[in-house]
Coordinates of C-alpha atoms in Angstrom, one line a residue:
M231 CA 0.0 0.0 0.0
D232 CA 1.5 3.4 -1.0
V233 CA 1.8 6.3 1.4
E234 CA -1.3 8.1 0.3
L235 CA -3.5 5.1 0.5
H236 CA -2.0 4.3 3.9
E237 CA -2.9 7.8 5.1
V238 CA -6.5 7.3 3.9
R239 CA -6.7 4.0 5.7
D240 CA -5.4 5.5 8.9
F241 CA -7.9 8.4 8.6
L242 CA -10.9 6.1 8.1
A243 CA -9.8 3.8 11.0
V244 CA -10.3 6.5 13.6
N245 CA -13.8 7.7 12.3
P246 CA -17.1 5.8 12.9
P247 CA -18.4 3.6 11.6
F248 CA -15.2 2.6 9.8
D249 CA -13.5 2.1 13.1
Q250 CA -15.8 -0.9 13.6
L251 CA -14.6 -2.7 10.4
P252 CA -12.1 -5.6 10.4
D253 CA -8.5 -4.7 9.5
A254 CA -8.7 -6.7 6.3
V255 CA -11.7 -4.7 5.1
L256 CA -10.1 -1.4 6.1
D257 CA -7.0 -2.3 4.1
E258 CA -9.2 -2.7 0.9
L259 CA -11.2 0.5 1.3
P260 CA -8.7 3.2 0.1
A261 CA -8.4 1.5 -3.3
L262 CA -12.2 1.8 -3.6
M263 CA -12.2 5.6 -3.0
T264 CA -11.1 8.6 -5.0
T265 CA -10.3 12.0 -3.6
R266 CA -12.3 15.0 -4.9
Y267 CA -11.6 18.7 -4.3
V268 CA -14.7 20.8 -3.7
R269 CA -14.5 24.6 -3.8
R270 CA -16.4 26.7 -1.3
G271 CA -20.0 27.2 -2.6
E272 CA -19.8 24.1 -4.8
E273 CA -22.8 21.7 -4.6
I274 CA -22.2 18.0 -4.3
L275 CA -25.8 16.9 -3.6
T276 CA -28.7 18.6 -5.3
L277 CA -32.1 18.8 -3.8
G278 CA -34.6 16.6 -5.7
E279 CA -31.9 14.9 -7.8
P280 CA -30.7 11.2 -7.6
N281 CA -27.3 10.3 -6.2
D282 CA -25.2 7.2 -6.5
E283 CA -22.1 8.1 -4.6
F284 CA -21.0 7.9 -0.9
Y285 CA -18.9 10.8 0.5
V286 CA -16.6 11.1 3.5
I287 CA -15.3 14.6 4.4
R288 CA -11.5 14.4 4.8
S289 CA -11.0 18.1 5.5
G290 CA -13.2 21.2 5.4
A291 CA -16.9 21.4 6.0
I292 CA -20.2 20.9 4.1
D293 CA -23.6 22.5 4.9
L294 CA -26.8 20.4 4.4
R295 CA -29.8 22.6 3.6
D296 CA -33.5 21.7 3.3
E297 CA -35.9 22.9 0.6
G298 CA -36.4 26.2 2.4
D299 CA -32.6 26.7 2.4
N300 CA -32.5 26.3 6.2
L301 CA -29.3 24.9 7.6
V302 CA -29.9 21.4 8.8
E303 CA -26.4 20.3 9.7
R304 CA -22.8 21.5 9.2
A305 CA -20.8 18.3 8.5
A306 CA -17.2 18.4 9.4
E307 CA -14.1 16.2 9.0
G308 CA -15.0 12.5 9.4
S309 CA -18.7 13.0 8.6
S310 CA -20.3 11.2 5.7
M311 CA -23.3 11.8 3.5
G312 CA -25.2 10.3 0.5
T313 CA -26.5 7.3 2.3
V314 CA -30.1 8.5 2.5
T315 CA -30.3 8.3 -1.3
L316 CA -28.2 5.1 -1.5
V317 CA -30.4 3.3 1.0
D318 CA -33.8 4.4 -0.2
G319 CA -33.1 5.1 -3.9
D320 CA -35.0 8.4 -3.6
P321 CA -33.9 11.8 -4.8
S322 CA -32.0 13.8 -2.3
T323 CA -34.2 15.7 0.2
F324 CA -31.3 18.0 1.0
R325 CA -28.8 20.2 -0.7
A326 CA -25.1 19.7 0.2
V327 CA -22.9 22.7 -0.4
A328 CA -19.2 23.2 0.7
S329 CA -19.0 26.0 3.2
E330 CA -15.2 26.1 2.7
D331 CA -12.7 24.5 0.4
T332 CA -13.1 20.8 1.1
L333 CA -11.6 17.4 0.3
V334 CA -14.0 14.5 0.1
L335 CA -13.4 10.8 -0.3
V336 CA -15.8 9.3 -2.8
M337 CA -17.0 5.7 -3.1
S338 CA -19.4 4.4 -5.8
G339 CA -22.9 3.3 -4.8
P340 CA -22.4 -0.3 -5.8
D341 CA -19.2 -0.5 -3.7
W342 CA -21.0 1.1 -0.7
H343 CA -23.8 -1.5 -1.0
R344 CA -21.4 -4.4 -1.1
L345 CA -19.6 -3.0 2.0
A346 CA -22.8 -2.4 3.9
G347 CA -24.2 -5.8 2.9
S348 CA -21.3 -7.7 4.4
N349 CA -20.9 -5.6 7.6
T350 CA -23.9 -5.4 9.8
A351 CA -22.7 -2.7 12.3
F352 CA -21.6 -0.5 9.3
R353 CA -25.0 -0.8 7.7
E354 CA -26.9 -0.2 10.9
F355 CA -24.9 3.0 11.6
F356 CA -26.2 4.5 8.3
L357 CA -29.8 3.3 8.8
G358 CA -29.7 5.3 12.0
Q359 CA -28.3 8.3 10.1
R360 CA -31.1 8.1 7.7
R361 CA -33.6 8.6 10.5
E362 CA -31.6 11.7 11.6
R363 CA -31.9 13.2 8.1
V364 CA -35.7 12.9 8.2
R365 CA -35.7 15.3 11.1
G366 CA -33.0 17.5 9.6
A367 CA -33.8 20.9 11.0
L368 CA -34.2 19.5 14.5
R369 CA -30.5 20.0 15.4
N370 CA -30.1 23.0 17.6
A371 CA -33.7 24.1 17.0
H372 CA -35.8 25.4 19.8
L373 CA -39.6 25.6 20.3
A374 CA -40.8 29.2 19.7
D375 CA -43.4 30.5 22.0
S376 CA -45.6 31.3 19.1
G377 CA -45.1 28.1 17.2
M378 CA -44.1 24.8 18.9
A379 CA -45.0 23.1 15.6
V380 CA -44.2 19.5 16.5
L381 CA -46.4 19.9 19.6
R382 CA -49.2 22.0 18.1
T383 CA -49.6 20.9 14.5
R384 CA -52.1 18.0 14.1
A385 CA -51.7 15.3 11.5
K386 CA -54.8 16.4 9.7
D387 CA -53.3 19.9 9.3
M388 CA -50.3 18.4 7.6
V389 CA -52.3 16.8 4.8
R390 CA -51.6 18.7 1.7
H391 CA -53.6 16.7 -0.9
A392 CA -56.9 14.8 -1.0
I393 CA -56.4 11.0 -0.9
V394 CA -55.5 9.4 -4.2
E395 CA -56.9 5.9 -4.4
T396 CA -57.6 2.8 -6.5
T397 CA -59.0 -0.6 -6.1
A398 CA -57.3 -4.0 -5.7
D399 CA -58.2 -5.2 -9.1
A400 CA -56.6 -2.2 -10.9
S401 CA -53.4 -2.9 -12.8
V402 CA -50.0 -1.6 -11.8
R403 CA -50.0 0.5 -15.0
E404 CA -53.4 2.1 -14.1
A405 CA -52.2 2.9 -10.6
A406 CA -49.0 4.4 -11.9
R407 CA -50.9 6.5 -14.4
I408 CA -53.2 7.9 -11.6
M409 CA -50.1 8.8 -9.5
A410 CA -48.5 10.6 -12.5
D411 CA -51.7 12.5 -13.3
R412 CA -52.2 13.6 -9.7
N413 CA -48.5 14.3 -9.2
V414 CA -48.3 12.2 -6.0
S415 CA -45.7 9.7 -4.7
S416 CA -48.2 7.2 -3.3
I417 CA -51.7 5.7 -3.9
L418 CA -54.0 3.9 -1.4
V419 CA -55.5 0.6 -2.4
M420 CA -59.1 0.7 -1.0
D421 CA -62.0 -1.6 -0.4
G422 CA -64.8 0.9 0.2
P423 CA -63.7 2.9 3.3
R424 CA -61.0 0.3 4.3
I425 CA -57.4 0.7 3.4
L426 CA -56.1 -2.6 1.9
G427 CA -52.6 -1.3 1.1
I428 CA -50.4 1.4 -0.2
V429 CA -48.2 1.7 -3.2
T430 CA -45.4 4.3 -3.4
D431 CA -42.9 5.4 -6.0
R432 CA -40.3 3.3 -4.3
D433 CA -42.5 0.2 -4.7
L434 CA -42.9 0.9 -8.4
R435 CA -39.1 1.1 -8.8
K436 CA -38.1 -1.8 -6.6
R437 CA -41.1 -4.2 -7.0
V438 CA -42.0 -3.5 -10.6
V439 CA -39.2 -2.0 -12.7
A440 CA -36.2 -3.6 -10.9
A441 CA -38.0 -7.0 -10.6
G442 CA -39.2 -6.9 -14.3
L443 CA -42.9 -7.3 -13.2
D444 CA -45.6 -7.1 -15.9
T445 CA -47.4 -3.8 -15.4
S446 CA -50.7 -5.5 -16.3
D447 CA -50.5 -7.4 -13.1
S448 CA -52.8 -6.4 -10.2
V449 CA -51.7 -3.5 -8.1
S450 CA -52.4 -5.7 -5.0
S451 CA -49.3 -7.8 -5.9
V452 CA -46.9 -4.9 -5.3
M453 CA -48.7 -3.0 -2.5
T454 CA -47.7 -2.9 1.1
P455 CA -50.7 -4.5 2.8
D456 CA -52.4 -3.1 6.0
P457 CA -50.1 -0.1 6.2
T458 CA -49.5 1.7 9.5
V459 CA -51.9 4.7 9.9
V460 CA -52.1 7.7 12.2
A461 CA -55.1 9.4 13.8
A462 CA -56.0 12.8 12.4
E463 CA -55.7 14.4 15.9
A464 CA -52.2 13.0 16.5
V465 CA -49.6 15.8 16.9
A466 CA -46.7 16.1 14.5
F467 CA -44.3 15.0 17.2
E468 CA -46.1 11.6 17.4
V469 CA -46.2 11.4 13.6
L470 CA -42.5 11.9 13.5
L471 CA -41.7 9.3 16.0
L472 CA -44.0 6.8 14.4
M473 CA -42.3 7.3 11.0
M474 CA -38.9 7.0 12.6
D475 CA -39.6 3.8 14.5
G476 CA -41.2 2.1 11.5
Q477 CA -38.9 3.6 8.9
I478 CA -42.0 4.8 7.2
H479 CA -42.0 7.4 4.4
H480 CA -45.7 7.6 3.6
L481 CA -48.2 7.5 6.5
P482 CA -52.0 7.5 5.8
V483 CA -54.0 9.8 8.1
V484 CA -57.4 8.4 9.3
E485 CA -60.4 10.3 10.7
S486 CA -63.5 8.5 11.9
G487 CA -62.2 5.3 10.4
R488 CA -61.7 6.8 6.9
P489 CA -58.4 8.0 5.3
I490 CA -58.2 11.7 4.6
G491 CA -54.7 11.9 3.2
V492 CA -51.1 10.8 3.4
I493 CA -48.2 12.5 5.2
T494 CA -44.7 12.1 3.7
S495 CA -41.3 12.5 5.4
T496 CA -40.9 15.6 3.3
D497 CA -44.0 17.2 4.9
L498 CA -42.3 16.9 8.3
V499 CA -39.2 18.8 7.2
R500 CA -41.4 21.8 6.5
L501 CA -42.3 22.1 10.2
E502 CA -40.4 24.0 12.8
H503 CA -38.8 21.1 14.8
A504 CA -38.0 20.6 18.5
N505 CA -35.0 19.1 20.3
P506 CA -37.0 16.3 22.1
V507 CA -37.0 14.3 18.8
Y508 CA -33.3 14.8 18.4
L509 CA -32.9 13.4 21.9
V510 CA -34.9 10.3 20.9
R511 CA -32.6 9.9 17.8
D512 CA -29.5 10.0 20.0
I513 CA -30.9 7.3 22.2
A514 CA -31.5 5.1 19.2
T515 CA -27.8 5.4 18.1
Q516 CA -26.1 4.4 21.3
A517 CA -24.1 1.2 21.5
D518 CA -24.5 0.4 25.2
V519 CA -26.5 1.2 28.3
A520 CA -23.9 3.7 29.5
G521 CA -24.4 5.7 26.3
V522 CA -28.2 5.6 26.6
A523 CA -27.9 6.8 30.2
K524 CA -25.7 9.7 29.2
V525 CA -28.2 10.9 26.6
T526 CA -31.2 10.4 28.9
S527 CA -29.5 12.6 31.5
R528 CA -30.4 15.5 29.2
L529 CA -34.2 15.0 29.6
P530 CA -34.6 17.2 32.7
Q531 CA -33.1 20.2 30.8
T532 CA -35.4 19.5 27.9
V533 CA -38.4 19.5 30.1
T534 CA -37.2 22.7 31.8
R535 CA -37.0 24.4 28.5
L536 CA -40.4 23.2 27.4
V537 CA -41.9 24.6 30.7
S538 CA -40.2 27.9 30.1
Q539 CA -41.7 28.0 26.6
D540 CA -45.2 27.4 28.0
A541 CA -45.8 24.0 26.5
T542 CA -48.8 22.3 28.1
A543 CA -48.5 19.6 30.7
D544 CA -50.2 17.2 28.3
D545 CA -47.7 18.0 25.5
I546 CA -44.7 17.6 27.9
G547 CA -46.1 14.3 29.2
K548 CA -46.0 13.0 25.6
V549 CA -42.4 14.2 25.2
V550 CA -41.2 12.6 28.4
T551 CA -43.1 9.4 27.5
A552 CA -41.6 9.2 24.0
V553 CA -38.1 9.5 25.5
A554 CA -38.9 6.7 28.1
D555 CA -40.3 4.5 25.3
S556 CA -37.2 5.0 23.3
V557 CA -35.0 4.1 26.3
V558 CA -37.0 0.9 27.0
R559 CA -36.9 -0.2 23.3
K560 CA -33.2 0.4 23.1
I561 CA -32.3 -1.4 26.3
I562 CA -34.5 -4.4 25.2
A563 CA -32.6 -4.4 21.9
L564 CA -29.2 -4.4 23.7
A565 CA -30.4 -7.1 26.1
E566 CA -31.6 -9.3 23.2
A567 CA -28.2 -8.7 21.5
D568 CA -26.5 -10.1 24.6
L569 CA -28.9 -13.0 25.2
G570 CA -29.5 -14.0 21.6
R571 CA -32.7 -14.3 19.7
P572 CA -35.8 -14.9 21.9
P573 CA -36.7 -18.6 21.8
V574 CA -40.4 -17.8 22.1
P575 CA -42.8 -14.9 21.6
Y576 CA -43.1 -12.5 24.5
C577 CA -44.6 -9.0 24.9
W578 CA -43.0 -6.3 27.1
M579 CA -45.6 -4.0 28.6
V580 CA -45.2 -0.6 30.3
L581 CA -47.7 0.3 33.0
G582 CA -48.9 3.3 34.8
S583 CA -48.0 6.8 33.7
Q584 CA -45.8 5.6 30.8
A585 CA -48.7 3.5 29.5
R586 CA -51.0 6.5 29.6
G587 CA -48.4 8.7 27.8
E588 CA -48.3 11.0 30.9
S589 CA -44.8 10.4 32.3
A590 CA -43.2 13.0 34.4
L591 CA -39.7 13.6 35.7
G592 CA -38.8 11.2 38.4
S593 CA -41.3 8.5 37.3
D594 CA -40.3 5.0 38.4
Q595 CA -40.5 1.8 36.5
D596 CA -43.7 -0.2 36.1
N597 CA -43.4 -3.0 33.6
A598 CA -44.5 -6.6 33.0
I599 CA -44.2 -9.4 30.5
I600 CA -46.7 -11.7 28.7
L601 CA -45.1 -14.9 27.6
A602 CA -46.6 -17.3 25.0
D603 CA -48.3 -20.3 26.5
D604 CA -45.9 -22.8 24.8
A605 CA -42.8 -21.1 26.2
G606 CA -41.7 -23.9 28.4
P607 CA -38.7 -23.7 30.8
E608 CA -36.3 -22.4 28.1
G609 CA -38.6 -19.4 27.4
E610 CA -39.2 -18.7 31.0
R611 CA -35.4 -18.6 31.7
Y612 CA -34.9 -16.3 28.8
V613 CA -37.5 -13.7 29.8
A614 CA -36.3 -13.9 33.4
A615 CA -32.8 -13.0 32.3
L616 CA -34.1 -10.4 29.9
A617 CA -36.1 -8.8 32.7
E618 CA -33.1 -8.5 34.9
K619 CA -31.0 -6.9 32.2
V620 CA -33.7 -4.4 31.2
V621 CA -34.8 -3.4 34.7
A622 CA -31.1 -2.9 35.7
G623 CA -30.5 -0.9 32.5
L624 CA -33.5 1.4 33.1
E625 CA -32.3 2.0 36.7
Q626 CA -28.9 3.0 35.3
C627 CA -30.7 5.4 32.9
G628 CA -32.4 7.2 35.8
Y629 CA -35.7 5.3 36.1
P630 CA -35.8 4.0 39.7
R631 CA -37.1 0.5 40.5
C632 CA -40.7 0.4 41.6
E633 CA -40.9 0.4 45.4
G634 CA -44.0 -1.9 45.1
D635 CA -41.9 -4.3 42.9
V636 CA -44.3 -4.0 40.0
M637 CA -41.6 -5.0 37.5
A638 CA -40.9 -7.8 35.1
T639 CA -38.2 -9.0 37.4
N640 CA -41.0 -10.1 39.8
P641 CA -42.3 -13.5 38.6
R642 CA -45.8 -12.4 39.5
W643 CA -45.5 -9.7 36.8
R644 CA -44.0 -12.1 34.3
Q645 CA -46.6 -14.7 33.3
S646 CA -47.9 -16.7 30.3
L647 CA -51.0 -15.5 28.5
S648 CA -53.2 -18.1 30.2
G649 CA -51.6 -17.3 33.5
W650 CA -52.5 -13.6 33.1
R651 CA -56.1 -14.5 32.2
K652 CA -56.4 -16.5 35.4
E653 CA -54.9 -13.7 37.4
F654 CA -57.4 -11.2 35.9
S655 CA -60.3 -13.5 36.5
R656 CA -59.3 -13.7 40.2
W657 CA -58.8 -9.9 40.4
L658 CA -62.2 -9.3 38.9
H659 CA -64.2 -11.9 40.7
E660 CA -62.4 -11.8 44.1
P661 CA -61.5 -8.1 44.4
T662 CA -59.5 -7.9 47.5
S663 CA -57.6 -4.7 48.3
D664 CA -54.4 -6.2 46.7
A665 CA -56.3 -7.4 43.7
L666 CA -57.9 -4.0 43.2
L667 CA -54.5 -2.3 43.3
N668 CA -53.0 -4.8 40.8
A669 CA -56.0 -4.5 38.5
A670 CA -55.8 -0.7 38.6
I671 CA -52.1 -0.9 37.6
F672 CA -52.7 -3.3 34.8
F673 CA -55.7 -1.3 33.3
D674 CA -53.1 1.3 32.6
A675 CA -51.0 -0.9 30.3
R676 CA -49.5 -0.7 26.8
A677 CA -47.6 -3.1 24.7
L678 CA -44.2 -1.6 23.8
A679 CA -41.9 -4.4 22.4
G680 CA -42.1 -8.0 21.3
D681 CA -45.3 -9.8 20.1
T682 CA -48.0 -7.2 20.7
T683 CA -50.7 -9.6 19.7
L684 CA -50.3 -11.3 23.1
F685 CA -51.3 -8.0 24.8
T686 CA -54.2 -7.4 22.4
D687 CA -55.6 -10.9 23.0
L688 CA -55.4 -10.4 26.8
Y689 CA -56.6 -6.8 27.1
R690 CA -59.7 -7.1 25.0
G691 CA -61.1 -9.9 27.1
V692 CA -60.4 -8.4 30.5
Q693 CA -61.7 -5.0 29.5
A694 CA -65.0 -6.5 28.5
Q695 CA -65.2 -8.5 31.8
A696 CA -64.5 -5.3 33.8
Q697 CA -67.2 -3.3 32.1
K698 CA -69.8 -6.0 33.0
S699 CA -68.7 -6.3 36.7
G700 CA -70.7 -3.7 38.6
R701 CA -69.2 -4.9 41.9
F702 CA -65.6 -4.5 40.6
L703 CA -66.3 -1.1 39.2
G704 CA -67.9 0.0 42.5
L705 CA -64.8 -1.0 44.4
M706 CA -62.5 0.7 41.9
A707 CA -64.6 3.8 42.3
A708 CA -64.3 3.6 46.1
Q709 CA -60.5 3.4 45.7
A710 CA -60.6 6.5 43.4
V711 CA -62.7 8.5 45.8
R712 CA -60.4 7.6 48.7
H713 CA -57.8 9.9 47.3
E714 CA -59.2 13.1 48.7
P715 CA -57.9 16.5 47.4
P716 CA -55.9 18.4 50.0
L717 CA -58.7 21.0 50.8
G718 CA -60.0 21.8 54.2
F719 CA -63.6 22.7 55.2
F720 CA -63.1 26.4 54.3
R721 CA -61.2 25.6 51.1
G722 CA -57.8 26.1 52.8
F723 CA -55.0 23.7 51.9
V724 CA -54.4 20.6 54.0
L725 CA -50.7 20.3 54.3
Q726 CA -48.4 17.4 55.3
K727 CA -48.1 17.6 59.1
E728 CA -44.8 15.8 59.6
G729 CA -41.9 14.1 58.0
E730 CA -39.7 15.0 55.0
H731 CA -42.5 16.8 53.2
K732 CA -43.9 18.7 56.2
D733 CA -45.9 21.8 55.2
T734 CA -46.3 20.8 51.5
L735 CA -49.1 19.7 49.2
N736 CA -48.9 16.3 47.6
L737 CA -50.1 17.2 44.1
K738 CA -50.1 13.5 43.0
W739 CA -52.2 11.8 45.8
G740 CA -55.3 14.0 45.9
G741 CA -54.9 15.8 42.6
I742 CA -53.3 14.1 39.6
G743 CA -53.7 10.6 41.0
A744 CA -57.3 11.2 42.0
V745 CA -58.2 12.4 38.5
Q746 CA -56.3 9.5 36.8
E747 CA -58.1 6.9 39.0
T748 CA -61.5 8.5 38.5
A749 CA -61.0 8.7 34.7
R750 CA -59.9 5.1 34.6
V751 CA -63.0 3.7 36.3
L752 CA -65.3 5.9 34.2
A753 CA -63.5 4.7 31.0
L754 CA -63.9 1.0 32.0
A755 CA -67.6 1.6 32.7
A756 CA -67.9 3.3 29.3
G757 CA -66.1 0.4 27.5
S758 CA -63.5 2.9 26.4
P759 CA -60.1 1.4 25.3
A760 CA -58.5 4.9 25.8
M761 CA -55.3 5.1 28.0
R762 CA -54.7 8.9 28.2
T763 CA -56.6 10.6 31.0
H764 CA -57.9 13.4 28.8
D765 CA -59.3 10.9 26.3
R766 CA -60.9 8.8 29.1
I767 CA -62.7 11.9 30.4
T768 CA -64.0 12.7 26.9
D769 CA -65.2 9.1 26.4
A770 CA -66.9 9.2 29.8
A771 CA -68.8 12.3 28.7
N772 CA -69.7 10.7 25.4
A773 CA -71.1 7.8 27.3
H774 CA -73.2 10.2 29.4
L775 CA -71.3 9.3 32.6
L776 CA -70.3 12.9 33.0
T777 CA -71.8 16.0 31.5
H778 CA -69.7 17.6 28.8
E779 CA -69.3 20.7 31.0
T780 CA -68.1 18.6 34.0
A781 CA -65.7 16.7 31.7
T782 CA -64.2 20.0 30.4
D783 CA -63.8 21.3 34.0
L784 CA -62.1 18.0 35.1
S785 CA -59.7 18.0 32.1
D786 CA -58.8 21.6 32.8
A787 CA -58.3 20.9 36.5
Y788 CA -56.1 17.9 35.6
E789 CA -54.0 20.0 33.2
F790 CA -53.6 22.8 35.7
I791 CA -52.5 20.6 38.6
S792 CA -50.1 18.7 36.3
Y793 CA -48.6 22.0 35.1
V794 CA -48.0 23.3 38.6
R795 CA -46.2 20.0 39.3
L796 CA -44.1 20.4 36.1
E797 CA -43.2 24.0 37.0
H798 CA -42.1 22.8 40.5
Q799 CA -40.1 19.9 39.0
A800 CA -38.4 22.2 36.4
K801 CA -37.4 24.6 39.2
A802 CA -36.0 21.7 41.3
V803 CA -33.9 20.7 38.3
L804 CA -32.5 24.2 37.9
D805 CA -31.7 24.2 41.7
G806 CA -30.0 20.9 41.5
R807 CA -32.7 19.1 43.5
S808 CA -34.6 15.9 42.7
P809 CA -38.0 16.5 41.1
G810 CA -41.0 15.4 43.1
N811 CA -44.7 15.8 43.7
H812 CA -44.7 17.9 46.9
V813 CA -45.1 21.7 46.6
N814 CA -44.9 24.3 49.4
P815 CA -47.9 26.6 48.6
D816 CA -45.9 29.6 49.9
T817 CA -43.7 29.3 46.8
L818 CA -46.8 29.7 44.5
S819 CA -48.2 33.0 43.4
S820 CA -51.6 34.1 44.9
L821 CA -53.2 33.5 41.5
D822 CA -51.8 30.0 41.3
R823 CA -52.9 29.2 44.8
R824 CA -56.4 30.3 44.0
H825 CA -56.6 28.3 40.8
L826 CA -55.1 25.3 42.5
R827 CA -57.9 25.5 45.1
D828 CA -60.5 25.7 42.3
A829 CA -58.9 22.7 40.5
F830 CA -59.0 20.6 43.7
G831 CA -62.6 21.7 44.2
V832 CA -63.5 20.3 40.7
V833 CA -61.8 17.0 41.5
R834 CA -63.8 16.8 44.8
T835 CA -67.1 17.5 43.0
V836 CA -66.5 14.8 40.4
Q837 CA -65.5 12.3 43.1
G838 CA -68.9 13.1 44.8
Q839 CA -70.7 12.3 41.5
V840 CA -68.8 9.0 41.1
A841 CA -69.7 8.1 44.7
Q842 CA -73.4 8.7 44.0
R843 CA -73.2 6.5 40.9
Y844 CA -71.5 3.6 42.7
P845 CA -72.8 2.9 46.2
A846 CA -69.8 0.8 47.1
A847 CA -67.7 4.0 46.8
R848 CA -69.7 5.5 49.7
I849 CA -69.0 2.7 52.1

């Protein structure tokens, strides 16, 4: 190897992901690359144009700009680009321009694909980088007080065109002609109001042109069946995470069971973006638990910033939950990499506030596992080992272990599907105090990883049983009413009388927690599958269990109490203290104290109505 090639090899060897390649592969790379000089202002990637080359910056810097000419990233020495187009085969969604005289190492697309195909870690690095590009302008962006686009913009507001559709018996040629005539990059395959599948430009290239398929064949032969969809009311932040997690480029938007349009990854780039998603991206790219923990330590500062920018408690809860979900998924992936492929299907569930999408700073772990019935001893040993690794990893990342031991490390919260069914039957028909507590925890549950059909099979059945069990609902209502708001006879605050939190209000016990438990029992009575507290309150009103006026008051009270807690937690973070649920009312403004009393009063009134509905609650 001559001196110049040797220098190129040494340069690559100290920059990721090349530093993960075997020495023999590194030795061959320099001969596959050419050096190109790019003058300042020269463009090497053109917006909307195809690209078949891979670039590594050896010296200098290159700016990536979106279609609005906004700076997305300034790539420096050791950075690479071009992989978004190489992986997807799509035109470039960014413009790459040298911000100073720059030297780049260039590899052909076919050579890059061969290298990525034979080196898993190398390929996965760039798949992660692709997700970063979708969120381009997120880097160093902040939520503006007037905008907060990713938290305020709804999916339905991002739809730019009416749906373009065809039927399953249409030919590929007919579908492609419709797409060309309407100037769209996707078409929905419909059966009446039901989405059967979706076909995109990428599908036509890869599944038709590249595969040599006859264009007279049915479009159903090339469609992606049962595509992931998003609700019209979902916020852009949720849309973005859904597209990232599923590596989705076209996402149908559904309202009242019918599609109203399709969101593309390009639509997201048009929004003002927020740092929380960038935080999620960083979690996904970590190689070990220590790296995840380091990234997660930035969450309190993120929440503090959102509070200062007047984001709602509901919005912030979604952000904190999204980060927690990403942490759990990443740690599960790392644990599976250590333990090997799961020998049997299992489902990892999150419980409590994380399941509801209402996580706050300082939330502890609540999790469980459903194991397939045919798991046997080998499967049981595997999930037990998995649970130990994941729970320990979450603790390392700042999520404390549950003091009540409601975690997958506890065999009681790690059972087969049939075992869980028996457990629920006992909880519902023999509702002791422990059974009620366990059932209450589990009715705030969400499948997060693994085989989610196990959760669906279990939850549908037990939810239906709960709705029909008046005695069980009455005892659940009694438990909710027991969490009395901290108000005295003359609407003065009732403070903690002793201990660590003397002279403070517990905002969770008689405020946030009381609303959550009340909303849960009303949702079960209404047969609502909703998890989020605001949604449960709405569904209770729609089922005439609350008046719409009362439901609005209760939602507002819940938001206000939650926001006071968030402000308190944000201040604690800034002061270097641990965030918690106890607030000294003397630290609040007179206006906040008055509003807090009003909010507690609303909670107490609704609890009274629930007690009237369920006699067991008055015992």
